[in-house]
Amino acid sequence: MKIRGQRIAYLDSSADRSDRDGPAVVFVHGNSSSANTWLPVVRGGLDGRFRCVALDLPGHGKSDPAGAEADYSLPGYADVLTGFVHELGIPDAVVVGWSLGGQIAMEAAPSLPDARGFVIFGAPPIASPAQMAEAFLPNPAMGALFTAHVGEAEAKLAAESFLAPGSTFDTTEFVSDILATDGAARTGLGASAGAGRFADEIAVVSALRRPLAILQGADEQLVSLDYLRKLDIPALWRGEVQLIAGAGHAPHQEAPERFAALLAEFVDDLARER
């Protein structure tokens, strides 16, 4: 698929929704990841009920690097996501974003008025760069995800920060995605975020008229649960952050069955509201 002249690769569980009983679900991966990160969740039962679509962001996976008409920033990525959803003809999709993908979902939300709902995790809403120190937990391993050239040892440390402390989860796929990502995507994102080139995410989620689910691994190493719990979000699903036991920053990988079950419950609740 081409969006504004840029080739965007994606996975699509089925172009035929006749045997599905719910809306399409669009998955947006994190920094230095790819659409493949969602396969455990999709194969864990969601594919049997919903059309599951996952894109490779520009400079990630099999998508082209950002071209002349795009850039590596939250507004740039949000523009791609919005174009992607409309190109596939699924403006009423449920949008699921992990880490950077969650930030992109919030950035794009005002341009996706027909979306049925949003799910974010590893992505604390912030209004300005000054709030990053409160919203994110200090972890030196994360520096690699904003550096152009990353070696395998640095990539492995970054991947381990995605997990619960002491986890024995195999990080091979995380590392492979990190090493395959365009280094300019990392530095571009870091520079644009540091300069405040993103929407006031707190204002965005406060104004949402569709439900927002916030999930969190109970052993998250990168995002502050205390910070999330202080936010006033009227549309917050079930009125609180949903914790996933035995998982860190990447519960969709560490606990895919529990993650998929929560996501299915969220989508079912959306259907009952309509």
Coordinates of C-alpha atoms in Angstrom, one line a residue:
M1 CA 0.0 0.0 0.0
K2 CA 1.1 3.6 -0.7
I3 CA 0.2 6.4 1.6
R4 CA 1.3 9.9 0.3
G5 CA 3.7 8.2 -2.1
Q6 CA 5.3 6.1 0.7
R7 CA 5.1 2.3 0.7
I8 CA 3.7 0.9 3.9
A9 CA 3.8 -2.8 4.6
Y10 CA 1.1 -4.4 6.7
L11 CA -0.4 -7.7 8.0
D12 CA -4.1 -8.3 7.4
S13 CA -5.7 -11.4 9.0
S14 CA -8.6 -11.2 6.5
A15 CA -9.9 -8.8 3.9
D16 CA -13.3 -10.6 4.3
R17 CA -15.1 -9.7 7.5
S18 CA -18.2 -11.7 6.7
D19 CA -17.3 -14.3 9.4
R20 CA -16.4 -11.7 12.0
D21 CA -18.7 -10.5 14.7
G22 CA -16.9 -7.2 15.5
P23 CA -15.1 -4.3 14.0
A24 CA -11.6 -4.3 12.6
V25 CA -8.7 -3.9 15.0
V26 CA -5.7 -1.8 13.9
F27 CA -2.5 -2.5 15.8
V28 CA 0.3 0.1 16.0
H29 CA 3.7 -1.1 17.2
G30 CA 6.3 0.7 19.2
N31 CA 9.7 2.4 18.5
S32 CA 12.1 0.1 16.7
S33 CA 9.6 -2.7 16.4
S34 CA 7.4 -4.1 13.6
A35 CA 3.9 -5.5 12.8
N36 CA 5.2 -8.9 13.7
T37 CA 5.2 -8.1 17.4
W38 CA 1.4 -8.6 17.3
L39 CA 1.3 -12.1 15.9
P40 CA 1.1 -13.8 19.4
V41 CA -2.0 -11.8 20.2
V42 CA -3.7 -12.2 16.8
R43 CA -2.9 -16.0 16.7
G44 CA -4.1 -16.2 20.3
G45 CA -7.8 -16.1 19.2
L46 CA -8.5 -12.6 18.0
D47 CA -8.2 -13.6 14.3
G48 CA -11.2 -15.9 14.8
R49 CA -13.4 -13.0 15.7
F50 CA -12.1 -9.7 14.3
R51 CA -10.3 -8.5 11.3
C52 CA -6.8 -7.8 12.7
V53 CA -4.6 -5.3 10.8
A54 CA -1.1 -4.3 11.8
L55 CA 1.1 -1.8 9.9
D56 CA 4.9 -1.4 9.8
L57 CA 5.6 2.3 10.6
P58 CA 7.9 4.2 8.2
G59 CA 11.5 3.1 8.7
H60 CA 10.3 -0.1 10.5
G61 CA 9.8 -3.6 9.4
K62 CA 9.2 -3.8 5.7
S63 CA 8.0 -0.3 5.2
D64 CA 10.0 2.3 3.3
P65 CA 11.9 5.0 5.3
A66 CA 10.2 8.3 5.7
G67 CA 10.2 10.2 2.4
A68 CA 10.3 13.8 1.4
E69 CA 6.6 14.3 2.3
A70 CA 6.8 12.6 5.7
D71 CA 9.0 12.7 8.7
Y72 CA 9.9 10.8 11.8
S73 CA 7.7 12.6 14.4
L74 CA 4.4 11.9 16.1
P75 CA 2.5 14.2 13.7
G76 CA 4.2 12.4 10.8
Y77 CA 3.4 8.9 12.1
A78 CA -0.2 10.0 13.0
D79 CA -0.7 11.2 9.4
V80 CA 0.4 7.8 8.2
L81 CA -1.9 6.0 10.6
T82 CA -4.9 8.2 9.6
G83 CA -4.2 7.6 5.9
F84 CA -3.7 3.9 6.5
V85 CA -7.1 3.5 8.2
H86 CA -8.9 5.4 5.5
E87 CA -7.1 3.6 2.7
L88 CA -8.3 0.3 4.0
G89 CA -11.9 1.7 4.5
I90 CA -12.0 0.9 8.2
P91 CA -12.6 4.3 9.8
D92 CA -14.6 2.6 12.6
A93 CA -11.8 0.4 13.7
V94 CA -10.6 -0.1 17.2
V95 CA -7.0 1.3 17.4
V96 CA -4.5 -0.4 19.6
G97 CA -1.1 1.2 20.3
W98 CA 1.9 0.0 22.1
S99 CA 4.5 2.4 23.5
L100 CA 5.3 4.8 20.6
G101 CA 2.2 3.3 18.9
G102 CA 0.0 4.5 21.8
Q103 CA 1.4 8.0 21.5
I104 CA 0.7 7.9 17.8
A105 CA -2.9 6.7 18.5
M106 CA -3.4 9.7 20.8
E107 CA -1.9 12.1 18.2
A108 CA -4.2 10.7 15.5
A109 CA -7.4 10.4 17.6
P110 CA -8.8 13.8 16.7
S111 CA -8.5 12.8 13.0
L112 CA -10.2 9.5 13.6
P113 CA -13.7 10.6 14.8
D114 CA -15.3 7.3 13.7
A115 CA -13.0 5.0 15.6
R116 CA -15.0 2.9 18.0
G117 CA -12.4 3.0 20.7
F118 CA -8.7 3.2 21.6
V119 CA -6.4 0.9 23.6
I120 CA -3.0 2.1 24.7
F121 CA -0.2 0.6 26.8
G122 CA 3.3 1.6 27.6
A123 CA 2.2 5.1 26.4
P124 CA 1.5 7.6 29.2
P125 CA -0.4 10.7 28.0
I126 CA 1.6 13.8 28.5
A127 CA 1.1 17.5 27.7
S128 CA 4.7 18.6 27.3
P129 CA 8.3 17.3 27.3
A130 CA 8.6 18.5 30.9
Q131 CA 6.2 15.7 32.0
M132 CA 8.3 12.9 30.6
A133 CA 10.4 12.6 33.7
E134 CA 7.3 12.0 35.8
A135 CA 5.5 9.8 33.3
F136 CA 8.4 7.5 32.5
L137 CA 10.6 5.5 34.9
P138 CA 14.4 6.1 34.6
N139 CA 16.0 3.3 32.6
P140 CA 19.4 3.9 30.9
A141 CA 18.8 1.0 28.4
M142 CA 16.2 3.2 26.7
G143 CA 18.8 5.6 25.4
A144 CA 19.6 3.1 22.6
L145 CA 16.1 3.6 21.2
F146 CA 16.8 7.2 20.4
T147 CA 20.3 6.6 18.9
A148 CA 21.1 6.1 15.2
H149 CA 23.6 3.3 15.5
V150 CA 22.7 0.5 17.9
G151 CA 24.9 -2.6 18.4
E152 CA 23.5 -6.0 19.3
A153 CA 24.5 -5.7 23.0
E154 CA 22.7 -2.3 23.3
A155 CA 19.7 -3.7 21.5
K156 CA 19.5 -6.7 23.9
L157 CA 19.6 -4.4 26.9
A158 CA 16.8 -2.3 25.4
A159 CA 14.8 -5.4 24.7
E160 CA 15.2 -6.6 28.2
S161 CA 13.8 -3.4 29.5
F162 CA 10.5 -4.3 27.7
L163 CA 10.1 -7.3 30.0
A164 CA 9.3 -7.9 33.7
P165 CA 12.5 -7.9 35.8
G166 CA 14.2 -11.2 35.8
S167 CA 12.2 -12.5 32.9
T168 CA 13.6 -15.4 30.8
F169 CA 11.5 -14.4 27.8
D170 CA 13.4 -14.8 24.5
T171 CA 14.3 -11.3 23.2
T172 CA 15.5 -12.5 19.8
E173 CA 12.7 -10.9 17.8
F174 CA 12.8 -7.7 19.8
V175 CA 16.5 -7.4 19.1
S176 CA 16.1 -8.2 15.4
D177 CA 13.5 -5.5 15.0
I178 CA 15.6 -2.9 16.8
L179 CA 18.6 -3.7 14.6
A180 CA 16.5 -3.6 11.4
T181 CA 15.0 -0.2 12.1
D182 CA 16.2 2.9 10.3
G183 CA 18.4 4.8 12.7
A184 CA 17.1 8.1 11.5
A185 CA 13.6 7.0 12.8
R186 CA 15.0 6.9 16.3
T187 CA 17.0 10.2 16.2
G188 CA 14.2 11.9 14.4
L189 CA 11.6 10.8 17.0
G190 CA 13.8 11.8 19.9
A191 CA 14.5 15.3 18.4
S192 CA 10.9 16.0 17.6
A193 CA 9.6 14.8 20.9
G194 CA 12.2 16.8 22.8
A195 CA 11.2 19.9 20.9
G196 CA 7.6 19.3 21.9
R197 CA 6.3 18.4 18.4
F198 CA 3.3 16.5 19.6
A199 CA -0.2 17.2 20.7
D200 CA -1.3 17.8 24.3
E201 CA -2.1 14.2 24.9
I202 CA -3.8 14.8 28.2
A203 CA -6.2 17.2 26.5
V204 CA -6.8 14.6 23.7
V205 CA -7.7 11.8 26.1
S206 CA -9.7 14.1 28.3
A207 CA -11.9 15.1 25.3
L208 CA -12.4 11.6 23.9
R209 CA -16.0 10.6 23.4
R210 CA -15.2 7.0 22.7
P211 CA -13.8 4.6 25.3
L212 CA -10.1 4.5 26.0
A213 CA -8.6 1.4 27.6
I214 CA -5.2 1.8 29.3
L215 CA -3.4 -1.5 30.0
Q216 CA -0.2 -1.9 31.9
G217 CA 2.1 -4.8 32.7
A218 CA 2.2 -5.2 36.5
D219 CA 6.0 -5.3 36.4
E220 CA 6.5 -2.5 33.9
Q221 CA 10.0 -1.0 33.9
L222 CA 9.5 2.1 31.8
V223 CA 6.1 3.7 32.6
S224 CA 5.0 5.0 36.0
L225 CA 1.7 3.5 37.2
D226 CA 1.4 6.2 39.8
Y227 CA 1.5 8.8 37.1
L228 CA -1.2 7.0 35.1
R229 CA -3.5 6.7 38.1
K230 CA -3.3 10.4 38.8
L231 CA -4.8 11.3 35.4
D232 CA -8.5 12.3 35.1
I233 CA -9.8 10.5 31.9
P234 CA -13.6 10.6 31.7
A235 CA -13.7 7.9 28.9
L236 CA -11.3 5.5 30.7
W237 CA -12.6 1.9 30.3
R238 CA -13.8 0.4 33.6
G239 CA -12.6 3.6 35.4
E240 CA -9.0 2.4 36.0
V241 CA -5.8 1.1 34.5
Q242 CA -6.0 -2.6 33.7
L243 CA -3.0 -4.5 35.1
I244 CA -1.6 -7.6 33.5
A245 CA 0.2 -9.9 35.9
G246 CA 3.6 -11.3 35.1
A247 CA 4.4 -8.8 32.4
G248 CA 6.4 -5.7 31.8
H249 CA 6.3 -3.1 29.0
A250 CA 5.3 -5.7 26.4
P251 CA 2.4 -7.7 27.9
H252 CA 1.2 -8.5 24.3
Q253 CA 4.3 -10.6 24.1
E254 CA 4.8 -11.9 27.6
A255 CA 1.1 -12.6 28.4
P256 CA -0.6 -12.7 24.9
E257 CA -3.6 -14.8 26.0
R258 CA -4.5 -12.4 28.9
F259 CA -3.8 -9.4 26.7
A260 CA -6.1 -10.8 23.9
A261 CA -8.8 -11.6 26.4
L262 CA -8.8 -8.1 27.8
L263 CA -8.9 -6.6 24.3
A264 CA -11.8 -8.9 23.3
E265 CA -13.7 -7.8 26.4
F266 CA -13.1 -4.2 25.5
V267 CA -14.4 -4.7 22.0
D268 CA -17.4 -6.6 23.3
D269 CA -18.2 -3.7 25.6
L270 CA -18.0 -1.3 22.7
A271 CA -20.5 -3.5 20.8
R272 CA -23.0 -3.4 23.7
E273 CA -22.8 0.4 23.7
R274 CA -23.8 0.8 20.1

